[in-house]
Amino acid sequence: MSNILVLNSSLSGDASVSRLLVADVVAHLTARDPGAKVVSRDLSDAKIPHLTPETVAGVRGAGMSPVETQARALSDALIGELRAADTIVIGAPMYNFSIPSTLKAWFDHVLRAGATFSYSESGPKGLLSGKQVIVVESRGGFYSEGPGAANDFQEPYLRTLLGFIGLTDVTFLRAEKIAFGPDARDQAINGVRADLARIADRQLSAAA
Ligand SMILES: Cc1cc2nc3c(=O)[nH]c(=O)nc-3n(C[C@H](O)[C@H](O)[C@H](O)COP(=O)(O)O)c2cc1C
């Protein structure tokens, strides 16, 4: 039985393209492993707060004040979910050329020296391994090639954040041109669904 951690971060509720496609990815995974345990975090509720001067020491792994201890407990819980997961599915809309601040807040709580990465004389080392990550990226515009590519601070950033903690097996599924009208939106959704069907047997089954 595998563990699947699902993170959604779109603020658009039922109209969200990334939520729709994340659900498709999870359906593919659970079809292959019906006993899989799915843990879901909806980051859009902003219950994972931004770091503050009062909480940062707790999240970084030190600090003894009640507020720091509380922050540390949330960070521990999120790191625990991440460690337990065999597969992590992330819905990541592009917001202002990067990721939603709620998703950034999640990363701020799980990137912790000594827990998910370490520093040594040879540089930083990710401490997580053997996990598969599938990221659904939804974007109003087009960034895969041409002039928009230089403004893509979403995918390279996510690759860096994930790689930093040892999550290097990452598949990105891009739904682009969502803002170009209903036909373009449908085309983007169908494109990702086709990509998913194409990679499902080859890649997703490895995680189940
Ligand atoms: C606050 C906000 C900022 C956005 N910034 C960008 C952007 O920089 N580039 C872009 O192509 N689309 C941008 N969009 C459009 C979203 O990427 C697009 O609507 C996408 O479908 C959102 O994902 P979702 O459908 O899962 O909510 C933005 C949307 C919002 C709400």
PDB file of C-alpha atoms and ligand atoms in Angstrom:
ATOM      1  CA  MET A   1       0.000   0.000   0.000  1.00  0.00           C
ATOM      2  CA  SER A   2       1.371   3.391  -0.938  1.00  0.00           C
ATOM      3  CA  ASN A   3       0.871   6.802   0.613  1.00  0.00           C
ATOM      4  CA  ILE A   4      -0.129   9.725  -1.554  1.00  0.00           C
ATOM      5  CA  LEU A   5       0.166  13.319  -0.332  1.00  0.00           C
ATOM      6  CA  VAL A   6      -2.009  15.759  -2.284  1.00  0.00           C
ATOM      7  CA  LEU A   7      -1.443  19.508  -2.070  1.00  0.00           C
ATOM      8  CA  ASN A   8      -3.834  21.916  -3.769  1.00  0.00           C
ATOM      9  CA  SER A   9      -3.229  25.660  -3.750  1.00  0.00           C
ATOM     10  CA  SER A  10      -5.608  27.203  -6.297  1.00  0.00           C
ATOM     11  CA  LEU A  11      -7.903  29.929  -4.962  1.00  0.00           C
ATOM     12  CA  SER A  12     -10.480  29.267  -7.677  1.00  0.00           C
ATOM     13  CA  GLY A  13     -12.480  26.448  -6.110  1.00  0.00           C
ATOM     14  CA  ASP A  14     -14.534  24.406  -8.545  1.00  0.00           C
ATOM     15  CA  ALA A  15     -13.401  26.580 -11.468  1.00  0.00           C
ATOM     16  CA  SER A  16      -9.791  25.572 -10.905  1.00  0.00           C
ATOM     17  CA  VAL A  17      -7.986  23.777 -13.697  1.00  0.00           C
ATOM     18  CA  SER A  18      -5.209  22.523 -11.438  1.00  0.00           C
ATOM     19  CA  ARG A  19      -7.699  21.046  -8.953  1.00  0.00           C
ATOM     20  CA  LEU A  20      -9.494  19.239 -11.779  1.00  0.00           C
ATOM     21  CA  LEU A  21      -6.259  17.770 -13.098  1.00  0.00           C
ATOM     22  CA  VAL A  22      -4.861  16.938  -9.664  1.00  0.00           C
ATOM     23  CA  ALA A  23      -8.037  14.899  -9.124  1.00  0.00           C
ATOM     24  CA  ASP A  24      -7.323  13.108 -12.415  1.00  0.00           C
ATOM     25  CA  VAL A  25      -3.769  12.310 -11.329  1.00  0.00           C
ATOM     26  CA  VAL A  26      -4.995  10.956  -7.989  1.00  0.00           C
ATOM     27  CA  ALA A  27      -7.621   8.869  -9.801  1.00  0.00           C
ATOM     28  CA  HIS A  28      -4.884   7.341 -11.973  1.00  0.00           C
ATOM     29  CA  LEU A  29      -2.760   6.567  -8.922  1.00  0.00           C
ATOM     30  CA  THR A  30      -5.549   5.045  -6.868  1.00  0.00           C
ATOM     31  CA  ALA A  31      -6.783   2.995  -9.839  1.00  0.00           C
ATOM     32  CA  ARG A  32      -3.367   1.336  -9.821  1.00  0.00           C
ATOM     33  CA  ASP A  33      -3.280   0.989  -6.042  1.00  0.00           C
ATOM     34  CA  PRO A  34      -6.846   0.927  -4.670  1.00  0.00           C
ATOM     35  CA  GLY A  35      -5.506   0.518  -1.144  1.00  0.00           C
ATOM     36  CA  ALA A  36      -3.433   3.661  -1.328  1.00  0.00           C
ATOM     37  CA  LYS A  37      -3.807   6.071   1.566  1.00  0.00           C
ATOM     38  CA  VAL A  38      -4.472   9.612   0.381  1.00  0.00           C
ATOM     39  CA  VAL A  39      -3.678  12.562   2.645  1.00  0.00           C
ATOM     40  CA  SER A  40      -4.895  15.910   1.283  1.00  0.00           C
ATOM     41  CA  ARG A  41      -3.901  19.429   2.250  1.00  0.00           C
ATOM     42  CA  ASP A  42      -5.856  22.315   0.796  1.00  0.00           C
ATOM     43  CA  LEU A  43      -3.421  25.181   1.160  1.00  0.00           C
ATOM     44  CA  SER A  44      -5.947  27.750  -0.062  1.00  0.00           C
ATOM     45  CA  ASP A  45      -7.355  28.021   3.458  1.00  0.00           C
ATOM     46  CA  ALA A  46      -4.060  29.718   4.417  1.00  0.00           C
ATOM     47  CA  LYS A  47      -3.913  27.785   7.662  1.00  0.00           C
ATOM     48  CA  ILE A  48      -0.186  27.430   7.148  1.00  0.00           C
ATOM     49  CA  PRO A  49       0.875  30.946   8.090  1.00  0.00           C
ATOM     50  CA  HIS A  50       3.739  32.988   6.749  1.00  0.00           C
ATOM     51  CA  LEU A  51       6.804  32.897   8.945  1.00  0.00           C
ATOM     52  CA  THR A  52       7.051  35.784  11.372  1.00  0.00           C
ATOM     53  CA  PRO A  53       9.783  36.972  13.753  1.00  0.00           C
ATOM     54  CA  GLU A  54       7.877  35.151  16.503  1.00  0.00           C
ATOM     55  CA  THR A  55       7.637  31.785  14.701  1.00  0.00           C
ATOM     56  CA  VAL A  56      10.723  31.474  12.496  1.00  0.00           C
ATOM     57  CA  ALA A  57      12.995  29.944  15.157  1.00  0.00           C
ATOM     58  CA  GLY A  58      10.401  27.261  15.863  1.00  0.00           C
ATOM     59  CA  VAL A  59      10.040  26.318  12.213  1.00  0.00           C
ATOM     60  CA  ARG A  60      13.810  26.245  11.780  1.00  0.00           C
ATOM     61  CA  GLY A  61      13.964  23.694  14.572  1.00  0.00           C
ATOM     62  CA  ALA A  62      14.857  25.715  17.666  1.00  0.00           C
ATOM     63  CA  GLY A  63      13.039  28.075  19.993  1.00  0.00           C
ATOM     64  CA  MET A  64      11.158  27.377  23.170  1.00  0.00           C
ATOM     65  CA  SER A  65       8.447  30.042  23.469  1.00  0.00           C
ATOM     66  CA  PRO A  66       4.838  28.819  23.264  1.00  0.00           C
ATOM     67  CA  VAL A  67       4.415  30.420  19.840  1.00  0.00           C
ATOM     68  CA  GLU A  68       7.659  28.870  18.581  1.00  0.00           C
ATOM     69  CA  THR A  69       6.671  25.471  19.959  1.00  0.00           C
ATOM     70  CA  GLN A  70       3.314  25.704  18.208  1.00  0.00           C
ATOM     71  CA  ALA A  71       4.988  26.661  14.929  1.00  0.00           C
ATOM     72  CA  ARG A  72       7.403  23.800  15.311  1.00  0.00           C
ATOM     73  CA  ALA A  73       4.536  21.353  15.865  1.00  0.00           C
ATOM     74  CA  LEU A  74       2.909  22.394  12.582  1.00  0.00           C
ATOM     75  CA  SER A  75       6.232  22.144  10.776  1.00  0.00           C
ATOM     76  CA  ASP A  76       6.820  18.681  12.296  1.00  0.00           C
ATOM     77  CA  ALA A  77       3.368  17.547  11.184  1.00  0.00           C
ATOM     78  CA  LEU A  78       3.916  18.750   7.601  1.00  0.00           C
ATOM     79  CA  ILE A  79       7.369  17.165   7.435  1.00  0.00           C
ATOM     80  CA  GLY A  80       5.859  13.961   8.816  1.00  0.00           C
ATOM     81  CA  GLU A  81       3.257  13.896   6.024  1.00  0.00           C
ATOM     82  CA  LEU A  82       5.977  14.474   3.465  1.00  0.00           C
ATOM     83  CA  ARG A  83       8.236  11.749   4.832  1.00  0.00           C
ATOM     84  CA  ALA A  84       5.346   9.271   4.905  1.00  0.00           C
ATOM     85  CA  ALA A  85       4.416   9.902   1.276  1.00  0.00           C
ATOM     86  CA  ASP A  86       5.575   7.682  -1.566  1.00  0.00           C
ATOM     87  CA  THR A  87       4.009  10.021  -4.107  1.00  0.00           C
ATOM     88  CA  ILE A  88       3.351  13.735  -3.793  1.00  0.00           C
ATOM     89  CA  VAL A  89       0.853  15.418  -6.108  1.00  0.00           C
ATOM     90  CA  ILE A  90       0.990  19.209  -6.184  1.00  0.00           C
ATOM     91  CA  GLY A  91      -1.497  21.557  -7.818  1.00  0.00           C
ATOM     92  CA  ALA A  92       0.441  24.736  -8.519  1.00  0.00           C
ATOM     93  CA  PRO A  93      -1.212  27.588 -10.393  1.00  0.00           C
ATOM     94  CA  MET A  94       1.076  30.297 -11.706  1.00  0.00           C
ATOM     95  CA  TYR A  95       0.450  33.418  -9.654  1.00  0.00           C
ATOM     96  CA  ASN A  96       2.437  36.482 -10.651  1.00  0.00           C
ATOM     97  CA  PHE A  97       4.923  34.350 -12.567  1.00  0.00           C
ATOM     98  CA  SER A  98       5.636  32.095  -9.597  1.00  0.00           C
ATOM     99  CA  ILE A  99       3.720  29.938  -7.107  1.00  0.00           C
ATOM    100  CA  PRO A 100       0.887  30.881  -4.722  1.00  0.00           C
ATOM    101  CA  SER A 101       2.171  32.330  -1.452  1.00  0.00           C
ATOM    102  CA  THR A 102       0.284  29.593   0.413  1.00  0.00           C
ATOM    103  CA  LEU A 103       2.367  26.950  -1.366  1.00  0.00           C
ATOM    104  CA  LYS A 104       5.505  28.953  -0.588  1.00  0.00           C
ATOM    105  CA  ALA A 105       4.433  28.960   3.081  1.00  0.00           C
ATOM    106  CA  TRP A 106       4.188  25.149   2.935  1.00  0.00           C
ATOM    107  CA  PHE A 107       7.738  24.949   1.570  1.00  0.00           C
ATOM    108  CA  ASP A 108       8.878  27.370   4.299  1.00  0.00           C
ATOM    109  CA  HIS A 109       7.583  24.845   6.834  1.00  0.00           C
ATOM    110  CA  VAL A 110       9.107  21.702   5.303  1.00  0.00           C
ATOM    111  CA  LEU A 111      12.575  22.883   4.252  1.00  0.00           C
ATOM    112  CA  ARG A 112      14.413  22.451   7.538  1.00  0.00           C
ATOM    113  CA  ALA A 113      18.126  21.771   8.020  1.00  0.00           C
ATOM    114  CA  GLY A 114      18.670  18.452   9.739  1.00  0.00           C
ATOM    115  CA  ALA A 115      15.205  17.221   8.798  1.00  0.00           C
ATOM    116  CA  THR A 116      14.771  17.481   5.031  1.00  0.00           C
ATOM    117  CA  PHE A 117      18.203  18.757   3.987  1.00  0.00           C
ATOM    118  CA  SER A 118      21.637  19.025   5.512  1.00  0.00           C
ATOM    119  CA  TYR A 119      24.714  21.122   4.968  1.00  0.00           C
ATOM    120  CA  SER A 120      28.143  19.595   4.743  1.00  0.00           C
ATOM    121  CA  GLU A 121      31.580  20.572   3.491  1.00  0.00           C
ATOM    122  CA  SER A 122      30.485  19.477   0.029  1.00  0.00           C
ATOM    123  CA  GLY A 123      27.379  21.679   0.141  1.00  0.00           C
ATOM    124  CA  PRO A 124      23.692  21.056   0.763  1.00  0.00           C
ATOM    125  CA  LYS A 125      22.213  17.568   0.523  1.00  0.00           C
ATOM    126  CA  GLY A 126      18.554  16.602   0.251  1.00  0.00           C
ATOM    127  CA  LEU A 127      17.533  14.076   2.900  1.00  0.00           C
ATOM    128  CA  LEU A 128      14.369  12.737   1.247  1.00  0.00           C
ATOM    129  CA  SER A 129      14.641   9.988  -1.338  1.00  0.00           C
ATOM    130  CA  GLY A 130      12.662   7.382  -3.230  1.00  0.00           C
ATOM    131  CA  LYS A 131       9.610   9.562  -3.744  1.00  0.00           C
ATOM    132  CA  GLN A 132       7.821  10.515  -6.926  1.00  0.00           C
ATOM    133  CA  VAL A 133       6.399  13.994  -7.385  1.00  0.00           C
ATOM    134  CA  ILE A 134       3.784  15.013  -9.943  1.00  0.00           C
ATOM    135  CA  VAL A 135       3.136  18.732 -10.319  1.00  0.00           C
ATOM    136  CA  VAL A 136       0.142  20.101 -12.207  1.00  0.00           C
ATOM    137  CA  GLU A 137       0.949  23.625 -13.346  1.00  0.00           C
ATOM    138  CA  SER A 138      -1.870  25.841 -14.564  1.00  0.00           C
ATOM    139  CA  ARG A 139      -1.113  29.130 -16.243  1.00  0.00           C
ATOM    140  CA  GLY A 140      -3.149  31.876 -17.841  1.00  0.00           C
ATOM    141  CA  GLY A 141      -0.482  32.480 -20.468  1.00  0.00           C
ATOM    142  CA  PHE A 142       2.097  30.514 -22.426  1.00  0.00           C
ATOM    143  CA  TYR A 143       5.605  29.956 -21.098  1.00  0.00           C
ATOM    144  CA  SER A 144       6.778  26.666 -22.606  1.00  0.00           C
ATOM    145  CA  GLU A 145       8.667  28.443 -25.373  1.00  0.00           C
ATOM    146  CA  GLY A 146       9.106  31.844 -26.971  1.00  0.00           C
ATOM    147  CA  PRO A 147       9.253  35.175 -25.146  1.00  0.00           C
ATOM    148  CA  GLY A 148       7.215  33.947 -22.153  1.00  0.00           C
ATOM    149  CA  ALA A 149       9.808  31.316 -21.228  1.00  0.00           C
ATOM    150  CA  ALA A 150      12.081  33.853 -19.527  1.00  0.00           C
ATOM    151  CA  ASN A 151       9.223  34.784 -17.189  1.00  0.00           C
ATOM    152  CA  ASP A 152       8.612  31.261 -15.927  1.00  0.00           C
ATOM    153  CA  PHE A 153       9.633  31.521 -12.276  1.00  0.00           C
ATOM    154  CA  GLN A 154       7.199  28.747 -11.393  1.00  0.00           C
ATOM    155  CA  GLU A 155       8.636  25.509 -12.799  1.00  0.00           C
ATOM    156  CA  PRO A 156      12.365  26.232 -12.237  1.00  0.00           C
ATOM    157  CA  TYR A 157      11.571  27.405  -8.723  1.00  0.00           C
ATOM    158  CA  LEU A 158       9.543  24.304  -7.909  1.00  0.00           C
ATOM    159  CA  ARG A 159      12.261  22.078  -9.372  1.00  0.00           C
ATOM    160  CA  THR A 160      14.851  23.805  -7.178  1.00  0.00           C
ATOM    161  CA  LEU A 161      12.763  23.673  -3.993  1.00  0.00           C
ATOM    162  CA  LEU A 162      11.918  19.999  -4.482  1.00  0.00           C
ATOM    163  CA  GLY A 163      15.429  19.039  -5.569  1.00  0.00           C
ATOM    164  CA  PHE A 164      16.916  20.807  -2.552  1.00  0.00           C
ATOM    165  CA  ILE A 165      15.242  18.321  -0.213  1.00  0.00           C
ATOM    166  CA  GLY A 166      16.024  15.318  -2.404  1.00  0.00           C
ATOM    167  CA  LEU A 167      12.847  15.155  -4.477  1.00  0.00           C
ATOM    168  CA  THR A 168      14.385  14.805  -7.915  1.00  0.00           C
ATOM    169  CA  ASP A 169      11.893  12.456  -9.580  1.00  0.00           C
ATOM    170  CA  VAL A 170       9.474  15.185 -10.634  1.00  0.00           C
ATOM    171  CA  THR A 171       6.974  15.131 -13.509  1.00  0.00           C
ATOM    172  CA  PHE A 172       5.516  18.486 -14.535  1.00  0.00           C
ATOM    173  CA  LEU A 173       2.155  18.563 -16.305  1.00  0.00           C
ATOM    174  CA  ARG A 174       1.503  21.997 -17.821  1.00  0.00           C
ATOM    175  CA  ALA A 175      -1.953  23.404 -18.577  1.00  0.00           C
ATOM    176  CA  GLU A 176      -1.243  26.658 -20.384  1.00  0.00           C
ATOM    177  CA  LYS A 177      -3.237  29.426 -22.113  1.00  0.00           C
ATOM    178  CA  ILE A 178      -6.095  29.042 -19.624  1.00  0.00           C
ATOM    179  CA  ALA A 179      -6.885  32.749 -20.035  1.00  0.00           C
ATOM    180  CA  PHE A 180      -7.090  32.524 -23.852  1.00  0.00           C
ATOM    181  CA  GLY A 181     -10.781  31.534 -23.871  1.00  0.00           C
ATOM    182  CA  PRO A 182     -12.925  28.420 -23.337  1.00  0.00           C
ATOM    183  CA  ASP A 183     -11.551  26.528 -26.333  1.00  0.00           C
ATOM    184  CA  ALA A 184      -7.959  27.100 -25.268  1.00  0.00           C
ATOM    185  CA  ARG A 185      -8.867  26.077 -21.710  1.00  0.00           C
ATOM    186  CA  ASP A 186     -10.467  22.838 -22.939  1.00  0.00           C
ATOM    187  CA  GLN A 187      -7.475  22.164 -25.165  1.00  0.00           C
ATOM    188  CA  ALA A 188      -5.097  22.650 -22.234  1.00  0.00           C
ATOM    189  CA  ILE A 189      -7.088  20.291 -20.011  1.00  0.00           C
ATOM    190  CA  ASN A 190      -7.311  17.663 -22.742  1.00  0.00           C
ATOM    191  CA  GLY A 191      -3.599  18.062 -23.447  1.00  0.00           C
ATOM    192  CA  VAL A 192      -2.671  17.305 -19.848  1.00  0.00           C
ATOM    193  CA  ARG A 193      -5.113  14.403 -19.772  1.00  0.00           C
ATOM    194  CA  ALA A 194      -3.430  12.973 -22.872  1.00  0.00           C
ATOM    195  CA  ASP A 195       0.004  13.473 -21.275  1.00  0.00           C
ATOM    196  CA  LEU A 196      -1.252  11.740 -18.167  1.00  0.00           C
ATOM    197  CA  ALA A 197      -2.581   8.770 -20.110  1.00  0.00           C
ATOM    198  CA  ARG A 198       0.713   8.563 -22.007  1.00  0.00           C
ATOM    199  CA  ILE A 199       2.916   8.598 -18.912  1.00  0.00           C
ATOM    200  CA  ALA A 200       0.586   6.672 -16.619  1.00  0.00           C
ATOM    201  CA  ASP A 201       1.779   3.166 -17.425  1.00  0.00           C
ATOM    202  CA  ARG A 202       5.424   4.125 -17.670  1.00  0.00           C
ATOM    203  CA  GLN A 203       5.783   6.394 -14.650  1.00  0.00           C
ATOM    204  CA  LEU A 204       2.839   6.440 -12.304  1.00  0.00           C
ATOM    205  CA  SER A 205       2.695   2.699 -11.852  1.00  0.00           C
ATOM    206  CA  ALA A 206       6.207   2.784 -10.394  1.00  0.00           C
ATOM    207  CA  ALA A 207       4.885   4.647  -7.372  1.00  0.00           C
ATOM    208  CA  ALA A 208       1.968   2.347  -6.669  1.00  0.00           C
TER     209      ALA A 208
HETATM  210  C1  LIG B   1      -3.479  36.155  -8.286  1.00  0.00           C
HETATM  211  C2  LIG B   1      -3.301  35.571  -9.663  1.00  0.00           C
HETATM  212  C3  LIG B   1      -2.144  35.813 -10.354  1.00  0.00           C
HETATM  213  C4  LIG B   1      -1.944  35.262 -11.623  1.00  0.00           C
HETATM  214  N1  LIG B   1      -0.776  35.466 -12.261  1.00  0.00           N
HETATM  215  C5  LIG B   1      -0.556  34.891 -13.470  1.00  0.00           C
HETATM  216  C6  LIG B   1       0.706  35.040 -14.137  1.00  0.00           C
HETATM  217  O1  LIG B   1       1.640  35.653 -13.653  1.00  0.00           O
HETATM  218  N2  LIG B   1       0.851  34.447 -15.354  1.00  0.00           N
HETATM  219  C7  LIG B   1      -0.140  33.719 -15.923  1.00  0.00           C
HETATM  220  O2  LIG B   1       0.051  33.206 -17.009  1.00  0.00           O
HETATM  221  N3  LIG B   1      -1.346  33.558 -15.316  1.00  0.00           N
HETATM  222  C8  LIG B   1      -1.558  34.129 -14.111  1.00  0.00           C
HETATM  223  N4  LIG B   1      -2.760  33.950 -13.477  1.00  0.00           N
HETATM  224  C9  LIG B   1      -3.770  33.102 -14.106  1.00  0.00           C
HETATM  225  C10 LIG B   1      -3.698  31.678 -13.546  1.00  0.00           C
HETATM  226  O3  LIG B   1      -2.420  31.114 -13.664  1.00  0.00           O
HETATM  227  C11 LIG B   1      -4.700  30.823 -14.286  1.00  0.00           C
HETATM  228  O4  LIG B   1      -5.997  31.360 -14.093  1.00  0.00           O
HETATM  229  C12 LIG B   1      -4.674  29.375 -13.822  1.00  0.00           C
HETATM  230  O5  LIG B   1      -5.685  28.679 -14.481  1.00  0.00           O
HETATM  231  C13 LIG B   1      -4.891  29.298 -12.323  1.00  0.00           C
HETATM  232  O6  LIG B   1      -4.957  27.948 -11.909  1.00  0.00           O
HETATM  233  P1  LIG B   1      -6.343  27.316 -11.407  1.00  0.00           P
HETATM  234  O7  LIG B   1      -7.260  27.306 -12.599  1.00  0.00           O
HETATM  235  O8  LIG B   1      -5.991  25.981 -10.923  1.00  0.00           O
HETATM  236  O9  LIG B   1      -6.875  28.224 -10.336  1.00  0.00           O
HETATM  237  C14 LIG B   1      -2.978  34.498 -12.218  1.00  0.00           C
HETATM  238  C15 LIG B   1      -4.173  34.288 -11.512  1.00  0.00           C
HETATM  239  C16 LIG B   1      -4.340  34.809 -10.250  1.00  0.00           C
HETATM  240  C17 LIG B   1      -5.605  34.533  -9.502  1.00  0.00           C
END
